[in-house]
């Protein structure tokens, strides 16, 4: 017997091979701007942050269900950076902790500056393209995954 609860709650699955890039950002660099430059330079149609460690002096995030940015100054350790990357729109979340262990996180915005280092590993999926299209549920532009057309 089938009911609504037994149906998958995810979009159709897509698989792809993966290529990786490893990069180190240096003091003063802006994480989001650096990631956007990598995505443009490497023409990443579908990618993801596999891992990220490092430290920041400035943190700028859009917190959950807030419209405006929040900013912090000091010294912070990156606890996590996760998200999807694409030339048609990336979606990234950052979590950091301060010297007391207090942790905060939200949408990564411009203004997150590297303190000593940021070490990133990015996975790319050459058989896929990520786009962002309006979803009727809330009206936000959400992820759509498509197989890349062969040229």
XYZ file of C-alpha atoms in Angstrom, residues 28-128:
101
model
C 43.301 39.529 3.269
C 41.515 37.644 0.486
C 37.705 37.596 0.481
C 36.464 33.981 0.448
C 33.283 34.568 -1.567
C 34.984 36.738 -4.175
C 37.826 34.211 -4.515
C 35.351 31.349 -4.973
C 33.384 33.327 -7.571
C 36.640 34.001 -9.476
C 37.560 30.292 -9.426
C 34.081 29.318 -10.653
C 34.314 31.832 -13.528
C 37.931 31.013 -14.436
C 37.379 27.244 -14.440
C 33.859 27.544 -15.927
C 32.374 25.358 -13.190
C 28.830 24.419 -14.207
C 28.323 22.137 -11.192
C 30.531 21.936 -8.120
C 30.623 21.630 -4.347
C 32.871 22.529 -1.456
C 34.363 19.234 -0.240
C 36.298 20.671 2.709
C 37.548 23.981 4.058
C 39.724 24.941 7.015
C 41.272 28.244 7.954
C 40.845 31.468 9.852
C 39.152 34.830 9.315
C 39.357 38.336 10.756
C 36.095 39.655 9.306
C 32.874 37.651 8.987
C 29.801 38.760 7.045
C 26.780 36.450 6.974
C 23.077 36.581 6.271
C 21.541 34.749 9.192
C 18.534 32.434 8.934
C 15.308 34.192 7.913
C 16.968 37.641 7.924
C 17.128 40.070 5.012
C 20.208 42.069 6.011
C 23.841 41.131 6.560
C 25.396 40.734 10.011
C 29.089 41.522 10.556
C 31.697 40.501 13.134
C 35.325 41.568 13.591
C 37.955 39.592 15.497
C 39.646 36.239 15.026
C 37.582 33.256 13.928
C 38.237 29.629 12.990
C 36.266 28.178 10.100
C 34.227 25.264 11.434
C 32.647 24.505 8.063
C 32.027 25.881 4.602
C 29.476 23.937 2.575
C 27.491 24.497 -0.564
C 27.059 24.227 -4.291
C 28.981 26.166 -6.945
C 27.971 27.178 -10.462
C 28.538 29.950 -12.968
C 24.754 30.408 -12.878
C 24.607 30.852 -9.095
C 26.255 29.388 -6.008
C 24.722 28.708 -2.589
C 27.198 28.673 0.314
C 26.903 28.480 4.109
C 29.750 29.287 6.510
C 30.137 28.431 10.209
C 32.877 29.984 12.349
C 33.834 29.910 16.012
C 35.449 32.619 18.127
C 38.104 32.337 20.849
C 35.473 31.232 23.396
C 34.114 28.490 21.148
C 30.907 30.394 20.376
C 29.832 29.284 16.914
C 27.675 31.108 14.408
C 26.737 30.470 10.833
C 24.669 31.553 7.866
C 24.801 32.406 4.178
C 28.316 33.386 3.067
C 28.461 37.003 1.859
C 31.232 39.254 0.568
C 33.374 40.547 3.423
C 34.771 37.330 4.956
C 38.504 38.091 5.024
C 41.253 35.485 5.472
C 43.410 35.900 8.598
C 46.253 33.376 8.164
C 45.070 30.864 5.569
C 42.051 29.179 4.017
C 42.564 25.723 2.521
C 39.808 24.628 0.135
C 39.059 21.472 -1.799
C 36.412 21.866 -4.494
C 34.733 18.999 -6.330
C 33.383 19.589 -9.836
C 30.968 17.452 -11.827
C 31.659 17.834 -15.553
C 28.583 15.808 -16.589
C 26.154 18.138 -14.776
